[in-house]
Coordinates of C-alpha atoms and ligand atoms in Angstrom, one line a residue:
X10 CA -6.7 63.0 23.4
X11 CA -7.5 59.8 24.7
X12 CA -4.6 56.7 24.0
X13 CA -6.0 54.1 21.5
X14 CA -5.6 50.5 22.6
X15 CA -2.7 49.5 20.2
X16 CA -3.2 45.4 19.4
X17 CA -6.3 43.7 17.9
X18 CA -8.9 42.7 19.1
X19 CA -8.2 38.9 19.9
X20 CA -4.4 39.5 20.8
X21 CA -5.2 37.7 24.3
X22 CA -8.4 35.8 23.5
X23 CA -8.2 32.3 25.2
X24 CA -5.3 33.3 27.5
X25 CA -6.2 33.5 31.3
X26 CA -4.2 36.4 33.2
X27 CA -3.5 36.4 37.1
X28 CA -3.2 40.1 37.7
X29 CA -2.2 40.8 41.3
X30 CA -3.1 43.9 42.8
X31 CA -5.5 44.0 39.8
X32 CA -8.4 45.7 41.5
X33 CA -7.2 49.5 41.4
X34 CA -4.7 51.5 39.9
X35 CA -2.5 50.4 37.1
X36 CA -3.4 46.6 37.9
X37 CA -6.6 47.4 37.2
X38 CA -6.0 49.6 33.8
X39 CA -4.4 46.5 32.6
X40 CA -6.3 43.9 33.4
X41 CA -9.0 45.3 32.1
X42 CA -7.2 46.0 28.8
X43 CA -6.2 42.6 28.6
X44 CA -10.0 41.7 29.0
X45 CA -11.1 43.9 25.8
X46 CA -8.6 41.7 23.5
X47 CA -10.4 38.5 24.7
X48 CA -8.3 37.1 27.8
X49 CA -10.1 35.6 31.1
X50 CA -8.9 37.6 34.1
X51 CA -8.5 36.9 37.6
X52 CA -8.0 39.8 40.3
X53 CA -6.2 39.4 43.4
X54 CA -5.6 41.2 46.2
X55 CA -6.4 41.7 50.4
X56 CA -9.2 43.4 49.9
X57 CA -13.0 41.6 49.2
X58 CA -15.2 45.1 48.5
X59 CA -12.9 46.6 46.8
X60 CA -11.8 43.3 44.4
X61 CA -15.5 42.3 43.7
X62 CA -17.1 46.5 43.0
X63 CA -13.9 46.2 40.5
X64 CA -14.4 42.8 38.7
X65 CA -18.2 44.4 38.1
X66 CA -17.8 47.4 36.8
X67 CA -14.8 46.0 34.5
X68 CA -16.9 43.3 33.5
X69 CA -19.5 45.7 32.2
X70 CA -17.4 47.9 30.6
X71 CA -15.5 44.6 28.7
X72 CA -18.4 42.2 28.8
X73 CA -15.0 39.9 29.7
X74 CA -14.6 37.1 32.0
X75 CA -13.2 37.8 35.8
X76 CA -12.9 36.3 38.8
X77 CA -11.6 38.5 42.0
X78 CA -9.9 36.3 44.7
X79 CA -9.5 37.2 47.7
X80 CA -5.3 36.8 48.4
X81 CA -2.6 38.1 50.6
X82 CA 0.5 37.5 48.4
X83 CA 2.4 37.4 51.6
X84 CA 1.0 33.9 52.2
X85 CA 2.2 31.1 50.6
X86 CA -0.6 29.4 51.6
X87 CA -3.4 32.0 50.2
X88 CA -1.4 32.0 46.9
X89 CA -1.9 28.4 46.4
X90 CA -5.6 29.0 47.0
X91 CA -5.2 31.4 44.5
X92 CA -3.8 29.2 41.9
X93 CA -6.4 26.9 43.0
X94 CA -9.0 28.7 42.1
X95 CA -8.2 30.2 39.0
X96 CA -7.6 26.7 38.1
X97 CA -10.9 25.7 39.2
X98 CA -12.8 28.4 37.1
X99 CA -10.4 28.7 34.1
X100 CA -9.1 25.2 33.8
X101 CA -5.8 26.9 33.0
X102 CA -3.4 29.8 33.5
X103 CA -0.9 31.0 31.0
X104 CA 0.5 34.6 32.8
X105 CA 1.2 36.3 35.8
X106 CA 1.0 39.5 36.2
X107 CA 3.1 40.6 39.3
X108 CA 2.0 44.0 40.4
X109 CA 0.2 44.2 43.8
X110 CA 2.8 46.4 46.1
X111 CA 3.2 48.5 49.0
X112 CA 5.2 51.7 49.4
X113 CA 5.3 54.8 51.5
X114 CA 8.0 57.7 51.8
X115 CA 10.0 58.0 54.8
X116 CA 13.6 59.3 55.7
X117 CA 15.2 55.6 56.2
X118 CA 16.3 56.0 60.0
X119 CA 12.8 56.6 60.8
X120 CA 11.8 53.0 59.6
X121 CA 11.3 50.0 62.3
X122 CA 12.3 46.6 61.2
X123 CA 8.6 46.2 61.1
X124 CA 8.3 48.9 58.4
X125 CA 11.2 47.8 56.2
X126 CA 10.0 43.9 56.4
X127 CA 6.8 45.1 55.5
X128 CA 7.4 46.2 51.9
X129 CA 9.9 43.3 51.7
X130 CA 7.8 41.1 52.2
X131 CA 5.0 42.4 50.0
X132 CA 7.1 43.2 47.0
X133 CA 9.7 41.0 46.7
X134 CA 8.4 37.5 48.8
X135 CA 5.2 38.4 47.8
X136 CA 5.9 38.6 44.3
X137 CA 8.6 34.9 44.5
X138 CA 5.1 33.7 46.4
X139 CA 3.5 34.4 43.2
X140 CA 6.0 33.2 41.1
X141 CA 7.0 30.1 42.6
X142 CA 3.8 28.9 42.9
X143 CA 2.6 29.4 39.4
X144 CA 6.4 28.2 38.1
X145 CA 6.0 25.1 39.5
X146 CA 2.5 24.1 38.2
X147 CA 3.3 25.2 34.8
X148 CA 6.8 23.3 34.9
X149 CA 4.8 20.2 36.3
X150 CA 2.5 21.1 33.9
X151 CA 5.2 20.8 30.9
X152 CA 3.0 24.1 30.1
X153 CA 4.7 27.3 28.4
X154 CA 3.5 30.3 30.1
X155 CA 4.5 34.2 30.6
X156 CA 5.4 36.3 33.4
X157 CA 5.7 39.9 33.8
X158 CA 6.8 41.9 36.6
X159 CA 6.1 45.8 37.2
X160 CA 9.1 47.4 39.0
X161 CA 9.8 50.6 38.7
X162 CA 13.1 52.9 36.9
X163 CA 14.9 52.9 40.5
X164 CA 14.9 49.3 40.6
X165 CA 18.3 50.0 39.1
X166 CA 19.3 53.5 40.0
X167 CA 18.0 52.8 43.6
X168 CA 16.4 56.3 45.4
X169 CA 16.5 57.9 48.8
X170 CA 13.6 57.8 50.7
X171 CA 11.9 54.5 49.3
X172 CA 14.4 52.6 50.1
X173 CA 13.0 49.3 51.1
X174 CA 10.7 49.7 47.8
X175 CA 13.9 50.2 46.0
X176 CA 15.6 47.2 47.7
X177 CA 12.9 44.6 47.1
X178 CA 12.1 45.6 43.7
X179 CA 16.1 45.7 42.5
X180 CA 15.4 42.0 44.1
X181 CA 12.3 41.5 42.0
X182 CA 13.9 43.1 38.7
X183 CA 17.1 40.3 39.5
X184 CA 14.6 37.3 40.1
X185 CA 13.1 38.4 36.6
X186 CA 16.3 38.6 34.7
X187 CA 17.6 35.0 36.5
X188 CA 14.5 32.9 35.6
X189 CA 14.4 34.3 32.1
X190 CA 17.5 31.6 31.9
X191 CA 17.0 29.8 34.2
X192 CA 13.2 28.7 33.1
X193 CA 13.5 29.2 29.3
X194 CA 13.8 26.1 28.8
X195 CA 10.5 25.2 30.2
X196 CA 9.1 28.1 27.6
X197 CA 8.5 30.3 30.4
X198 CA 9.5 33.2 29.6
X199 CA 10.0 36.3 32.1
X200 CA 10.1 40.2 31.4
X201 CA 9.5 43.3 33.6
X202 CA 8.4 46.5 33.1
X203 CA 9.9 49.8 34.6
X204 CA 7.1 52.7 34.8
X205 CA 8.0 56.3 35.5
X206 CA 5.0 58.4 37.0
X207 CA 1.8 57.2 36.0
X208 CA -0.9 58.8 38.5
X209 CA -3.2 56.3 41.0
X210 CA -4.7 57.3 44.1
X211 CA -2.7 54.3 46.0
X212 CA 1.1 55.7 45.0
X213 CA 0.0 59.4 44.9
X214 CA -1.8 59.4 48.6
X215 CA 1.5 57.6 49.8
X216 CA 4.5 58.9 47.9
X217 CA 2.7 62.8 47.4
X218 CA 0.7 63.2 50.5
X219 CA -0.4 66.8 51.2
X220 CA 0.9 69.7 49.0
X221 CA 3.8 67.8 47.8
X222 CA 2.0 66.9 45.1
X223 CA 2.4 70.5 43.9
X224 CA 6.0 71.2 45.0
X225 CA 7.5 67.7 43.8
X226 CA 5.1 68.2 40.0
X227 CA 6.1 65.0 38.8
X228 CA 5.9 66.5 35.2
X229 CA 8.3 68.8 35.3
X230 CA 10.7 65.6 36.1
X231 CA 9.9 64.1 32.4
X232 CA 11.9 65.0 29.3
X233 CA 8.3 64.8 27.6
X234 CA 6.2 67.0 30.3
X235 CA 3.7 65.1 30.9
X236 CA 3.0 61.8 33.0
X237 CA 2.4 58.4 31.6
X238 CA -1.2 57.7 30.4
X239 CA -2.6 54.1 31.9
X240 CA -3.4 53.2 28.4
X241 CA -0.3 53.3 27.6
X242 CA 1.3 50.7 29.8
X243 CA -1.5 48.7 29.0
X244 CA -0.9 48.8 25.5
X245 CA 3.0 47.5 26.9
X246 CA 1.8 45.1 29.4
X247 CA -0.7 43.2 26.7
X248 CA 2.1 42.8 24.0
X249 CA 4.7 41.4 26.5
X250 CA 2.7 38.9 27.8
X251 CA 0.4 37.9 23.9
X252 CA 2.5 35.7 21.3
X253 CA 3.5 38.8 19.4
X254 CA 6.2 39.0 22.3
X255 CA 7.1 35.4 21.8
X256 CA 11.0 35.7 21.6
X257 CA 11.0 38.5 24.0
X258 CA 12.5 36.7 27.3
X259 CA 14.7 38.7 30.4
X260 CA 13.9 42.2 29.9
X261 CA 13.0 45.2 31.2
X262 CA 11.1 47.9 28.8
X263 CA 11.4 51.7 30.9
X264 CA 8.0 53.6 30.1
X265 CA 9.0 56.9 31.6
X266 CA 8.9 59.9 28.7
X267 CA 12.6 59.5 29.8
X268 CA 12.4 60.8 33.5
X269 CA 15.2 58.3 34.7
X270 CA 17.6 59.3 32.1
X271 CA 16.8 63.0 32.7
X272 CA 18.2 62.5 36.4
X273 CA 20.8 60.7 35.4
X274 CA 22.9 62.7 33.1
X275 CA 25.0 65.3 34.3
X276 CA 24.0 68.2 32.6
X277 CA 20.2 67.8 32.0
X278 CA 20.4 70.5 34.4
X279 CA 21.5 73.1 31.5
X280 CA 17.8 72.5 31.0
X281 CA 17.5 75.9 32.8
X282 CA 19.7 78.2 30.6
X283 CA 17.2 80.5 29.0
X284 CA 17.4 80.5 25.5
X285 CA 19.0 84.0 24.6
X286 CA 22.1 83.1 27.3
X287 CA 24.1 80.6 24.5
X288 CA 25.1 83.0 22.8
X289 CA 27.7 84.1 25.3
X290 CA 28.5 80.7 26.8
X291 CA 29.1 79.9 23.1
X292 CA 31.6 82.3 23.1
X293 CA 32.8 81.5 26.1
X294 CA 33.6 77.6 25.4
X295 CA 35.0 78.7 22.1
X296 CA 37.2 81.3 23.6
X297 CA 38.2 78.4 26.2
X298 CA 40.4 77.2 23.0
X299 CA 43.3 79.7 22.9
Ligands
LIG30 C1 7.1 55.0 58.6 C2 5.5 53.4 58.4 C3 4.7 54.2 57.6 C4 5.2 55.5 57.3 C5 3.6 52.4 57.8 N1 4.7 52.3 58.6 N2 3.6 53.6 57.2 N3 6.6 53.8 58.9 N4 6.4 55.9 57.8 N5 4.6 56.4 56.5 C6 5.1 51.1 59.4 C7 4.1 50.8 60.5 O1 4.3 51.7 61.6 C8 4.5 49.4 60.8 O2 5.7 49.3 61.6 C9 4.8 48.8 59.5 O3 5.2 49.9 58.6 C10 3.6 48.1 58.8 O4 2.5 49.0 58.8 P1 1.0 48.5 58.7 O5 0.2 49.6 58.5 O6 0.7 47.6 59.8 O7 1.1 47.5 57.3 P2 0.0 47.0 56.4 O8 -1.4 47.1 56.9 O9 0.5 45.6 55.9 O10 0.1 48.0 55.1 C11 1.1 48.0 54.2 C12 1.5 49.4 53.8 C13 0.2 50.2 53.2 C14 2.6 49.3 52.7 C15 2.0 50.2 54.9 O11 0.5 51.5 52.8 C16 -0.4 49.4 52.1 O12 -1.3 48.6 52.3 N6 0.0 49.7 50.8 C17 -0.5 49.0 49.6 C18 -0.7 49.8 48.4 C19 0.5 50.7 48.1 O13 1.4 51.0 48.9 N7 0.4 51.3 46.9 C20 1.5 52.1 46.4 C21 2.4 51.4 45.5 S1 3.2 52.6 44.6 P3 5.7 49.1 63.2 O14 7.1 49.0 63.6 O15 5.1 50.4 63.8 O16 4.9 47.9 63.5 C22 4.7 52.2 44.1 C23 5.2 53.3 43.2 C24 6.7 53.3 42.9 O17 5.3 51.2 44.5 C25 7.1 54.5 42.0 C26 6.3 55.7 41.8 C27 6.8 56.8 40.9
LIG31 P1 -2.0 50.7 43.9 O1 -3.3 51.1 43.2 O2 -1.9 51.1 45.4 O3 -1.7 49.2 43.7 C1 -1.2 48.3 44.6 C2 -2.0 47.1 44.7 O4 -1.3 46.1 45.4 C3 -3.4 47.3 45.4 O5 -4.4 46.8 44.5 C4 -3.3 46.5 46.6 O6 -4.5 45.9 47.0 C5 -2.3 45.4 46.2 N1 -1.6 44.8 47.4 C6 -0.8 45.4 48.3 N2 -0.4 44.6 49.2 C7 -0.8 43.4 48.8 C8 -0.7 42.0 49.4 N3 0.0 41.8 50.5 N4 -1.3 41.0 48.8 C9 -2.0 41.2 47.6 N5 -2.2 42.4 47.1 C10 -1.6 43.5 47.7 O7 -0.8 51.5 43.2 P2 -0.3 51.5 41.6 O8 0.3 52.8 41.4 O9 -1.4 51.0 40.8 O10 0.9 50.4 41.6 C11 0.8 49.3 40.8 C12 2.2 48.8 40.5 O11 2.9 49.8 39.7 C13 3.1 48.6 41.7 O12 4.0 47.5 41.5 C14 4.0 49.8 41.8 O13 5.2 49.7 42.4 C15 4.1 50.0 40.3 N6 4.5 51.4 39.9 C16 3.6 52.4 40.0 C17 4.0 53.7 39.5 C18 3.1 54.8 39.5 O14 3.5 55.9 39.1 N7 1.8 54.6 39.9 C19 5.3 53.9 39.1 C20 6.2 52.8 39.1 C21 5.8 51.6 39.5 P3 -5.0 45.6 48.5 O15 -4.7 46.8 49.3 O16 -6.5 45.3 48.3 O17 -4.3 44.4 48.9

């Protein structure tokens, strides 16, 4: 059964949202959520066909307001142009949305410096890029604002294999938490979220390439057995960042169906005991007492 959008209608009407990354994937899902309860959205990303067949087709389907920009969060530069010209179109921004990414599996002592700095400097400079940028105009501004970073449950577990990934967003989930304090005071308030597996064709082709999207079933991983639905985290992402999440400042809210936790405990293993076996064991533990 499809997953209901959960605020009203006008939750986000007259708020203008800089989604990064916003033109596939999850970005996308939720940017376009956030145009159905009334916000003005700007898209941005490297890539101009992609970024401008999005903002039509979402436009259509929201009758919203979007503008795609054309922006390599790597460069400072390009991200000022960015603030620019949402400013330009919108006259104002009150969120960011930092999700644009990059990520690929690899055994670590395969990776070049290249390859490492390369995911660095997308995820974790790309996103301070972001954030710097639009912190200091809202702070010159004297304007209250909201930011909202997507990192992912091994931003503080950390996993093998995805290591630079893991590295830069552990940075980007620290950077959140710090200038929830640190900018409070300015009424900018800073939150992340923590997804588990939510399907897209840009993390599946490059963290499940071939057949391992069969071996490595992703929903066999999940206490709930299933994967995260992309109207879900919308549903997540739009109340963070409306004014029902007002008080909400330095956290990180898992959506996972309680994968993380899964791996984590020591005996979710005992997930395997067939059903008719604890009988005995229960025996056998009791029996452990004389
Ligand atoms: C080893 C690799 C590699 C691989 C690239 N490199 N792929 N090394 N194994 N599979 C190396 C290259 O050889 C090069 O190093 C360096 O990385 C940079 O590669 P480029 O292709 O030149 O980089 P670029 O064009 O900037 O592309 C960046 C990218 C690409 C990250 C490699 O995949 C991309 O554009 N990704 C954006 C979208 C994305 O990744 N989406 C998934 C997010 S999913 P050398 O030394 O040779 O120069 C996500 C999910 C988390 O984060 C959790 C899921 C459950
Ligand atoms: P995706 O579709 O590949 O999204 C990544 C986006 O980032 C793309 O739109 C890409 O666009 C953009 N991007 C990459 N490098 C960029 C750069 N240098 N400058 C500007 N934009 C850049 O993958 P996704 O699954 O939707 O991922 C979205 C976010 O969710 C990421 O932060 C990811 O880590 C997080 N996440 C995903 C999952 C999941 O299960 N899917 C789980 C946990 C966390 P261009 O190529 O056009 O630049």
């Amino acid at each position: 059964m499809a997953v209901a959008g959960a605020l009203r209608d006008d939750a986000l009407r007259g708020k203008t949202i800089v989604v990064t990354g916003g033109g596939t994937g999850l970005g996308r899902a939720m940017a376009t959520y956030f145009l159905r309860l009334g916000a003005q959205v700007v898209i941005a990303s490297r890539k101009l066909d992609v970024l401008e067949a999005a903002a039509k087709e979402m436009a259509a389907d929201t009758g919203g307001e979007i503008l795609p920009v054309v922006c390599d969060i790597r460069d400072s530069g390009q991200v000022e142009q960015l603030l620019a010209k949402s400013l330009e179109r919108f006259s104002r921004v009150d969120a960011l949305l930092n999700n644009a990414a990059g990520n690929f599996i690899s055994p670590t002592e395969r990776l070049s410096a290249n390859a490492f700095g390369t995911i660095i400097d997308i995820v974790l400079k790309g996103t301070a890029n972001c954030t710097l940028t639009f912190g200091k105009h809202w702070i010159a501004h004297q304007q209250s604002a909201s930011i909202l970073n997507i990192v992912t449950t091994y931003a503080f577990t950390g996993s093998a294999y995805v290591v630079p990934s893991a590295a830069a967003k552990g940075g980007v989930l620290a950077l959140t938490r710090s200038l929830a304090v640190e900018w409070g005071k300015y009424g900018i308030r800073s939150n992340a979220i923590a997804p588990g597996p939510f399907p897209t064709k840009g993390a599946w082709e490059r963290l499940l390439p071939g057949d391992l999207a069969q071996q490595f079933d992703f929903k066999k991983r999940v206490p709930l057995k299933r994967v995260g639905d992309h109207q879900e985290l919308a549903n997540l992402a739009a109340f963070l960042l409306s004014d029902f999440a007002g008080y909400i400042n330095g956290e990180v809210v898992t959506i996972d169906g309680g994968e993380w936790l899964q791996g984590a405990g020591q005996f979710s293993g005992l997930e395997a005991v067939p059903g008719d076996l604890w009988d005995d064991l229960e025996k056998m533990t009791r029996q452990a007492k004389s």
